[in-house]
XYZ file of C-alpha atoms in Angstrom:
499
model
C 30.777 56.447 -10.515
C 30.181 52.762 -12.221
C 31.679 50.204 -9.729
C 34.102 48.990 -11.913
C 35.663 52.208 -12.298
C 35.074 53.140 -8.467
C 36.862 49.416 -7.341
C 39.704 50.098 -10.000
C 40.098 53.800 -8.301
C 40.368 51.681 -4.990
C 43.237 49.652 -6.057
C 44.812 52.666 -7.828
C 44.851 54.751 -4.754
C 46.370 51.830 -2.447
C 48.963 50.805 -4.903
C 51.445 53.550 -4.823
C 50.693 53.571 -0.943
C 52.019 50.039 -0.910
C 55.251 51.544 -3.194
C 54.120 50.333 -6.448
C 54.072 47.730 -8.305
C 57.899 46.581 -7.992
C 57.092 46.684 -4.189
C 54.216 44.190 -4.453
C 55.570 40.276 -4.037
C 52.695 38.399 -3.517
C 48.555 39.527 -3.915
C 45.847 37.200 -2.447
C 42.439 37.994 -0.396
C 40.354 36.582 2.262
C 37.244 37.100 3.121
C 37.445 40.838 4.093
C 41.491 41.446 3.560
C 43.567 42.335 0.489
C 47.192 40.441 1.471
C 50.216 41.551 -0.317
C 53.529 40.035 0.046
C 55.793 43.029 -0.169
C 59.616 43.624 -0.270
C 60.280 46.425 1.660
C 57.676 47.269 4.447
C 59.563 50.949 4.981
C 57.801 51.922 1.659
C 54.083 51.583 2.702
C 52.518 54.987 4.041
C 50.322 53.538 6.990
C 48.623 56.808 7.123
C 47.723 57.114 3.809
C 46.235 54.055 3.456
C 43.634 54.570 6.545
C 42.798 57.701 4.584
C 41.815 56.006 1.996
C 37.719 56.209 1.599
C 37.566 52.092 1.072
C 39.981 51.036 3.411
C 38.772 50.040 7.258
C 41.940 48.926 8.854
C 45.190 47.367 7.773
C 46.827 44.770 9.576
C 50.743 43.246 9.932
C 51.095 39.629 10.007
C 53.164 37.741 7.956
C 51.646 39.437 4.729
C 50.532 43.382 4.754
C 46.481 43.029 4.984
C 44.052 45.444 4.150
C 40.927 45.321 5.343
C 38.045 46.633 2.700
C 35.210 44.612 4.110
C 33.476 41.641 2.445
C 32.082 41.945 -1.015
C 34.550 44.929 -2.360
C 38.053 42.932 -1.405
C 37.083 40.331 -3.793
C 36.254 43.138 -6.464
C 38.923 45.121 -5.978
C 41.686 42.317 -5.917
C 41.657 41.922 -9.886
C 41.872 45.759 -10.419
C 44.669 45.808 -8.031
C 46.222 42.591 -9.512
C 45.693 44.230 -12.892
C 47.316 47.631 -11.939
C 50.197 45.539 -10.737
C 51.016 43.657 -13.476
C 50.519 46.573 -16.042
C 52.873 48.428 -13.579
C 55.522 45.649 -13.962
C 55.316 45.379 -17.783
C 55.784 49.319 -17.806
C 59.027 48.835 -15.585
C 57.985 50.893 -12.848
C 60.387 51.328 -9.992
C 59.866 50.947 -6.360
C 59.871 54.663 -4.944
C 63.070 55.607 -3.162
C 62.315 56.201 0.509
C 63.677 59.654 1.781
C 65.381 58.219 4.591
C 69.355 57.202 5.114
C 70.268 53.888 4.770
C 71.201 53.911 8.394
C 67.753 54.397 9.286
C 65.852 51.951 6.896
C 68.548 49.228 8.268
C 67.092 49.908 11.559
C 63.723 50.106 10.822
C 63.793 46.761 8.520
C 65.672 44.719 11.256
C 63.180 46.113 14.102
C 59.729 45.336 12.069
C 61.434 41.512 10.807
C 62.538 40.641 14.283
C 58.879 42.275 15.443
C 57.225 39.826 13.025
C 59.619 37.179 13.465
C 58.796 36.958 17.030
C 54.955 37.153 16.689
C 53.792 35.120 13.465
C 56.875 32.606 12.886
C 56.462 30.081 15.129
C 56.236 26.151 13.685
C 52.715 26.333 15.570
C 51.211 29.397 13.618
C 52.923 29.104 10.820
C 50.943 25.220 10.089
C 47.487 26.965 11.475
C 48.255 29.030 8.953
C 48.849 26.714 5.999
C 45.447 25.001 7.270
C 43.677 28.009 7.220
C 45.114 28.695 3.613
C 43.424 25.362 2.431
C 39.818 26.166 3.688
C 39.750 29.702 3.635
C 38.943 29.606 -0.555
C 36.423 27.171 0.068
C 33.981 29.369 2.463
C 32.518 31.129 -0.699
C 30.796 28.283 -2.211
C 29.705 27.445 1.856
C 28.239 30.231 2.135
C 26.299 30.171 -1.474
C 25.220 26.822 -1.048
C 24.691 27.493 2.387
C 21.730 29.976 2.137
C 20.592 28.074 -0.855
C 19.807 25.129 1.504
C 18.404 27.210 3.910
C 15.726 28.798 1.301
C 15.351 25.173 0.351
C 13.712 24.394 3.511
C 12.283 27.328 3.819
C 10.239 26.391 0.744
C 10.245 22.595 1.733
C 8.715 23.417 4.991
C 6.062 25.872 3.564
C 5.146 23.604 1.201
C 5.795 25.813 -2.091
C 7.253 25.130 -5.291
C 7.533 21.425 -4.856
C 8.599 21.110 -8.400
C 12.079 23.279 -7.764
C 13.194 22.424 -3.990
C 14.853 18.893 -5.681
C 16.790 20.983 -7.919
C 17.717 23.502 -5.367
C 18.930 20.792 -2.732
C 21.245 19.425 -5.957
C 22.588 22.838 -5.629
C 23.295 23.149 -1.673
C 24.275 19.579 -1.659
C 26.956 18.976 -4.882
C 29.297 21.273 -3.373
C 29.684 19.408 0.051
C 29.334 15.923 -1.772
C 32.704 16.984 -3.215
C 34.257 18.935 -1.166
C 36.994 16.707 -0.019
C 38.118 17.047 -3.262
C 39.046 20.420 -3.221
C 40.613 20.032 0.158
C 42.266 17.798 -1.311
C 43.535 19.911 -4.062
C 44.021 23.120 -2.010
C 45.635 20.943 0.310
C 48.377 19.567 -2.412
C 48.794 23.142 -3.722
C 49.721 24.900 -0.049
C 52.186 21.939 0.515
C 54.417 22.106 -2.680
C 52.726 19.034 -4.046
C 51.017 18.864 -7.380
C 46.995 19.897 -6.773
C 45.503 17.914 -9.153
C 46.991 14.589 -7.622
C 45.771 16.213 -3.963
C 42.459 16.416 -5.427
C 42.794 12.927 -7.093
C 43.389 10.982 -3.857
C 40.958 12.934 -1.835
C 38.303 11.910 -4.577
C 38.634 8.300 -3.689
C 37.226 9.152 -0.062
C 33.989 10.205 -1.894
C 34.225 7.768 -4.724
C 30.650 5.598 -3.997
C 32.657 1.896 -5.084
C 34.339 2.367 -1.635
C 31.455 0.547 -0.160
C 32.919 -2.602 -1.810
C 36.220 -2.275 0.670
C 36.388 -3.867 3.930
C 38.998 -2.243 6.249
C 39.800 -2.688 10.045
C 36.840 -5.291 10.104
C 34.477 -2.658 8.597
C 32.704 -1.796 5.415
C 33.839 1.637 4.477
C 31.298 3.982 3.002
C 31.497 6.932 0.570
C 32.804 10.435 2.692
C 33.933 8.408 5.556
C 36.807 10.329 7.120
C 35.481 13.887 5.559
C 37.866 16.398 4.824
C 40.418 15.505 7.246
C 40.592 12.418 5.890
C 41.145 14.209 2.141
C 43.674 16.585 4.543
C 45.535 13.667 5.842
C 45.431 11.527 2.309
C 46.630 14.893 0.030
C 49.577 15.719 2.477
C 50.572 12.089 2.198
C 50.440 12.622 -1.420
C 52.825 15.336 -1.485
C 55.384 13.722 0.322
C 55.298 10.331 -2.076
C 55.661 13.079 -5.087
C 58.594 14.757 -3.265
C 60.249 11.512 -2.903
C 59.709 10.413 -6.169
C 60.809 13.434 -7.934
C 63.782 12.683 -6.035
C 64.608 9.489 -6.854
C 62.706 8.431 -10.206
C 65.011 8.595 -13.082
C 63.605 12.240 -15.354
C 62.750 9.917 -18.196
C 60.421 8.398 -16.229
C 59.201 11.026 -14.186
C 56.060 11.698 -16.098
C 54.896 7.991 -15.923
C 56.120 6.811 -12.532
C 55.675 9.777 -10.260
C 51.794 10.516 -10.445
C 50.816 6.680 -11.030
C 53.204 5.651 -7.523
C 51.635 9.255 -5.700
C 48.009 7.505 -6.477
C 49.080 4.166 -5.694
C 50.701 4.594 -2.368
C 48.559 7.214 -0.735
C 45.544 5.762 -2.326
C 45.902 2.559 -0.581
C 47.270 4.073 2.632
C 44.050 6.219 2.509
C 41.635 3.421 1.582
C 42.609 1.209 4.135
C 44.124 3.589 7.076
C 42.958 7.017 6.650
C 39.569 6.605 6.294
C 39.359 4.843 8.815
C 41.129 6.975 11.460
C 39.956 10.039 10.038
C 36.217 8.401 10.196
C 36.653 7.849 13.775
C 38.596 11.303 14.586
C 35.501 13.234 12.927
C 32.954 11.184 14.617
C 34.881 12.080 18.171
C 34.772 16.029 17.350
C 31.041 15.850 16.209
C 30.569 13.780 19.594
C 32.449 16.229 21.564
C 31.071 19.587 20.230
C 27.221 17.913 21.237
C 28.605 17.204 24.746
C 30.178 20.379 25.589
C 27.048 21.863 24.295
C 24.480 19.967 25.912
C 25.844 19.711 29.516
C 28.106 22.669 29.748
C 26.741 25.145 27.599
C 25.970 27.835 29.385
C 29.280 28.121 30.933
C 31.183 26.703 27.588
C 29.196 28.800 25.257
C 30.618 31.821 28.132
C 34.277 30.721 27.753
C 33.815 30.491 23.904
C 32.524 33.854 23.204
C 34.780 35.141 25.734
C 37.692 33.768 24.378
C 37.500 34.442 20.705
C 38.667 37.390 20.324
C 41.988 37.009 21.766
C 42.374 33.601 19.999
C 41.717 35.495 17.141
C 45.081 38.296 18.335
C 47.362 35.535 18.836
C 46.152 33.449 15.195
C 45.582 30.236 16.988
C 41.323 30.919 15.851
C 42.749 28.996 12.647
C 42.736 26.096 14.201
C 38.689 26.022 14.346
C 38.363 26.359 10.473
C 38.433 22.310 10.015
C 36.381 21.901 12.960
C 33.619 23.850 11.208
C 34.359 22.574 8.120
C 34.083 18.630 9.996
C 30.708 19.714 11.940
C 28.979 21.390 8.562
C 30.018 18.288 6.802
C 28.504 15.719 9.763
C 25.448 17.682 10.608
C 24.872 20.145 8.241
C 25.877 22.954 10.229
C 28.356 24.227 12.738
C 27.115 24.575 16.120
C 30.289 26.593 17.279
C 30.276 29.659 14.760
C 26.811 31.754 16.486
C 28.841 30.974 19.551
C 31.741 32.540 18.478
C 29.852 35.254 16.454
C 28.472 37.049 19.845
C 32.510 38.435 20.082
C 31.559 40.424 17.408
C 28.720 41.979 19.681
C 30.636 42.768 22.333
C 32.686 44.596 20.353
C 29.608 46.439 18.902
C 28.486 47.115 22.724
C 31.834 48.790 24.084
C 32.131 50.573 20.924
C 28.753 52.241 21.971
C 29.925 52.385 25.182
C 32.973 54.320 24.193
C 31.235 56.981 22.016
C 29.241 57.696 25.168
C 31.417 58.198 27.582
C 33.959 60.612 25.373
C 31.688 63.069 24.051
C 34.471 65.196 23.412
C 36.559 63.441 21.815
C 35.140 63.865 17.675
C 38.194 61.947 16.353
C 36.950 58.331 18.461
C 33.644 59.109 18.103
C 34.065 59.826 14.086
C 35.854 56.249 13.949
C 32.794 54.617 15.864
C 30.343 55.983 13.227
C 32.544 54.393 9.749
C 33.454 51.289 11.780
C 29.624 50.488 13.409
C 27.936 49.447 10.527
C 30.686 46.940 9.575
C 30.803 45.757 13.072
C 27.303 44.995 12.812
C 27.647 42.660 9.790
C 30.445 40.927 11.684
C 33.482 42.576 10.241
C 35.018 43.701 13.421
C 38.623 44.823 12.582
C 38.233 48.734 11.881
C 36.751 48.591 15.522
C 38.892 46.407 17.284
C 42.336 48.007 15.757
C 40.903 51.687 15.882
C 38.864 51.609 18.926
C 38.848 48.610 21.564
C 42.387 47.714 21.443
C 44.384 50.792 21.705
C 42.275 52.051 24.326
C 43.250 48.737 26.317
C 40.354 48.144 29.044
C 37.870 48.353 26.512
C 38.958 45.560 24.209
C 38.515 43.399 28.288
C 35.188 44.264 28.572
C 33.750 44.021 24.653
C 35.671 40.058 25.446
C 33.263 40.227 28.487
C 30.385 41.034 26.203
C 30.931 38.546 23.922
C 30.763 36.000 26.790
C 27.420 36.681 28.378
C 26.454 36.525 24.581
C 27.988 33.133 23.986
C 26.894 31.815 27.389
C 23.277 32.811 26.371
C 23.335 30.991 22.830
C 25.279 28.016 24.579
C 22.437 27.802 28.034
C 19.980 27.302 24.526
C 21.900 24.533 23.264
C 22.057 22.931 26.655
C 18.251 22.997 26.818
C 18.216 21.212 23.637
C 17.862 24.036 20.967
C 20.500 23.561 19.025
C 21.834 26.874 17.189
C 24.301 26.696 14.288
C 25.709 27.862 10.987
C 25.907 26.238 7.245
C 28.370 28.120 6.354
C 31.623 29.778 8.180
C 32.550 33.249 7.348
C 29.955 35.300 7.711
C 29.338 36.701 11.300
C 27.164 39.444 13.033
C 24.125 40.490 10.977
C 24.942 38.630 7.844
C 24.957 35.165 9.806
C 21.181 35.536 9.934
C 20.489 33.828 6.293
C 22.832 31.016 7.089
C 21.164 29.559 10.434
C 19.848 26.452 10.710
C 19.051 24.027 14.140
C 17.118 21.704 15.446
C 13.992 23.079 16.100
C 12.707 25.408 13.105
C 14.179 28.165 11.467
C 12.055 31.090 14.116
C 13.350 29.318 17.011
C 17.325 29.399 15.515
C 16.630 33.355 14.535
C 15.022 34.330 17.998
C 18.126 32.401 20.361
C 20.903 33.933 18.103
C 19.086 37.266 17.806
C 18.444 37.392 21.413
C 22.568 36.276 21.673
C 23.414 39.202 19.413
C 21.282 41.957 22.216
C 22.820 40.476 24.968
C 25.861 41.177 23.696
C 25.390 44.056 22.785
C 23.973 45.222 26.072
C 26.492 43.178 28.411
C 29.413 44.774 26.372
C 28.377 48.091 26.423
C 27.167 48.298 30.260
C 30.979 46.140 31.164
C 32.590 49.504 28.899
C 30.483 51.792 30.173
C 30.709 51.137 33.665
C 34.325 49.504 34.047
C 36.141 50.250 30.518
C 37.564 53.484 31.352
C 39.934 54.085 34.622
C 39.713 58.103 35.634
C 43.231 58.175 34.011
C 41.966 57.070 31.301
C 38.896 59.282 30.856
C 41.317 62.463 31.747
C 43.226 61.611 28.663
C 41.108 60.824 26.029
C 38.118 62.694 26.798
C 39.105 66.384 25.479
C 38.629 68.159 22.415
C 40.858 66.904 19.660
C 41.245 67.442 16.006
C 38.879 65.400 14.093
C 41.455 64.296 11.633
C 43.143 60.794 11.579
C 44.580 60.135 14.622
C 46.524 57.253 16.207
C 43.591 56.301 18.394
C 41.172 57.058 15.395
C 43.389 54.967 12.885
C 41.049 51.877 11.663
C 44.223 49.771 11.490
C 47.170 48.317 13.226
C 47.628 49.122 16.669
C 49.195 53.025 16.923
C 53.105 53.373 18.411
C 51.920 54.600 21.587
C 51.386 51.493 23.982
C 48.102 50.678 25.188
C 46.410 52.325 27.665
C 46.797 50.979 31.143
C 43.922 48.668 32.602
């Protein structure tokens, strides 16, 4: 089958499992997840949708994500965005659930107080619009990313002298700009008007800067980074908002964007770079410190840690961090850190196949879910294996920190380990590493990182993931269909397993 027509069968077989097109409120995609705003969650067939060959996992926050893995979400999106809007134009109805209205009144109330209670907090729910603003920037990051990274491959080889300038044009002109998109993504996820966003970000980058004297100090061109173009595009918003509230409609057109510029421009030029400056200087200051005299026992914490930062949403909160490092040094330091989470998981997982031979439903699970655990997409694992099963998910979080501890006792001795890019994680991190010390060095620590999580997390499963309780029963014979346990999505009714 072409892979047009096998991505377009994708999105045709998840969007009556969704209830159809009527059903469908919102469509967007991250890295690895298809997110649909949807009117009536009682309509989607959870089952179904694990069934379906492309789908890993789905997940509940405060949109309906499925996970497809990276690569086919962002090919399948416009089929499924297509199928949607053809459905609409056709008049397609929502499909009538076959259940009283006594029941879906329950069931509606239950799952929006569940949600409620989880994912709409003022805390999460402004992680979230940050996340929102640098999540459709980590494409470009990671193109330009390995682009600069075969760039000095070739630069330090000594070949092709005649294309590495062009190349570094190519890695470079994406971060020389990127507080403008910030910026503009920035505008657009606060109700503002993204091209003004994007306007007054540009001034951070704009080289005549260098002209300006603020606080006692010549500011220079990207002083202040992107959460200075964060800081200056929210402002921005909120002199729109007031305008559009208070300039006569007449005027509107004239006064509104020229005051937006104006006001935030100057606030920006002579506050917000400044403060911003200093804020990103403090993080890149902080992230070396914790590295180079705690890192062993930070890098531990760190990889430890993750994964249940990741649970509760609050991981969001490291996106501009990244974003702030890549942008100072040219890569993240924290990311192969954080990565080694992802081997844990890998390590129980193998763990857990071992020690329930006879149970062909888990084990079936394992074998989908390990190749896309070892490329760093770690959901079909987590939700259908580690999680459910309760002690396990503990000791693949144990993996991850003797993996994190190993890549963070490196960067204590001085051998710096990081990423140019954020997204990517497992295997595929490999052709986005960079450090301080050649590109062998940076391979070797973070490969080494990777087996030692793998190895501590599967030895911690093996050996402490599974009480006798616990072995008694999920260790039997069971039908090799789908099964709660064996669903590579959201967490199954039955509570987790006691640790």
């Amino acid at each position: 089958m072409a892979t047009e027509d096998k991505n377009r069968a994708t999105a045709a077989a998840i969007l009556p499992l969704v209830g159809g097109a009527a059903n469908v409120s919102s469509i967007a995609h991250c890295m690895t997840r298809l997110r649909l705003g949807l009117h009536d969650r009682s309509l989607v067939d959870d089952e179904a949708l694990k069934a379906v060959p492309a789908v890993m996992g789905v997940v509940e926050d405060d949109t309906y994500q499925i996970v497809l893995g990276p690569g086919t979400v962002a090919r399948v999106t416009p089929e499924f965005e297509q199928l949607v809007e053809e459905g609409r134009a056709a008049g397609t109805p929502a499909p009538t659930p076959t259940h009283t209205a006594e029941e879906l009144a329950d069931k509606g109330a239950s799952l929006k107080a569940q949600q409620k209670a989880k994912n709409a907090t003022p805390f999460k729910l402004f992680l979230r619009k940050i996340a929102n603003i640098f999540v459709p920037l980590i494409p470009a990051l990671i193109g330009c990313g390995i682009i600069a990274g075969l760039n000095g491959l070739l630069v330090n080889l000594g070949w092709l002298p005649s294309v590495t300038p062009a190349l570094a044009a190519m890695a470079s002109g994406f971060m020389a700009l990127i507080a403008v998109f910030v910026g503009y993504n920035t505008a657009k996820e606060f109700g503002g008007t993204p091209i003004l966003g994007g306007a007054v970000a540009a001034i951070i980058v704009f080289p005549g800067v260098a002209n300006i004297d603020a606080f006692g100090q010549t500011l220079s061109p990207g002083q202040g980074g992107v959460l200075g173009a964060l800081g200056a595009a929210v402002l921005a918003v909120y002199v729109e908002k007031w305008c559009r509230r208070w300039v006569p409609e007449a005027l509107d057109v004239l006064v509104t964007p020229t005051l937006t510029v104006l006001v935030s421009g100057l606030v920006t030029i002579f506050g917000l770079m400044y403060v911003a400056g200093e804020v990103s200087s403090a993080i890149g200051t902080f992230a070396d410190w914790l590295l180079s005299t705690g890192g062993a026992g930070a890098g531990f914490l760190l990889g430890g840690f993750f994964l249940p930062l990741v649970m509760l949403g609050l991981h969001q909160a490291l996106i501009p961090i990244h974003t702030t490092l890549i942008e100072q040094q040219g890569f993240t330091v924290l990311l192969p850190i954080l990565a080694m989470a992802g081997a844990g998981q890998v390590g129980a997982a193998a763990a857990v196949y071992l020690r329930l031979p006879r149970n062909e439903s888990i084990r079936k699970t394992i074998r989908s879910a390990m190749p896309a655990g070892l490329l760093g997409v770690g959901e079909p694992l987590i939700y259908g294996v580690s999680l459910p099963l309760g002690r396990p998910f503990i000791t693949a979080c144990v993996g991850g920190a003797f993996g994190g501890g190993f890549v963070g006792l490196f960067n204590q001795l001085g051998d710096s380990v990081g990423s140019t890019a954020i997204g990517p994680s497992g295997w595929a991190l490999f052709p986005l590493l960079d450090g301080n010390h050649g590109l062998g060095s940076t391979i070797a620590i973070y490969a080494g990182g990777l087996l030692v999580g793998y190895v501590a997390g599967f030895v911690a499963t093996y050996f402490f993931g599974f009480s006798k309780a616990l072995l008694e029963e999920f260790n039997v014979t069971q039908d090799p269909t789908p099964s709660p346990i064996a669903a590579t999505g959201t967490t199954p009714a039955k509570a987790p397993a006691a640790v």
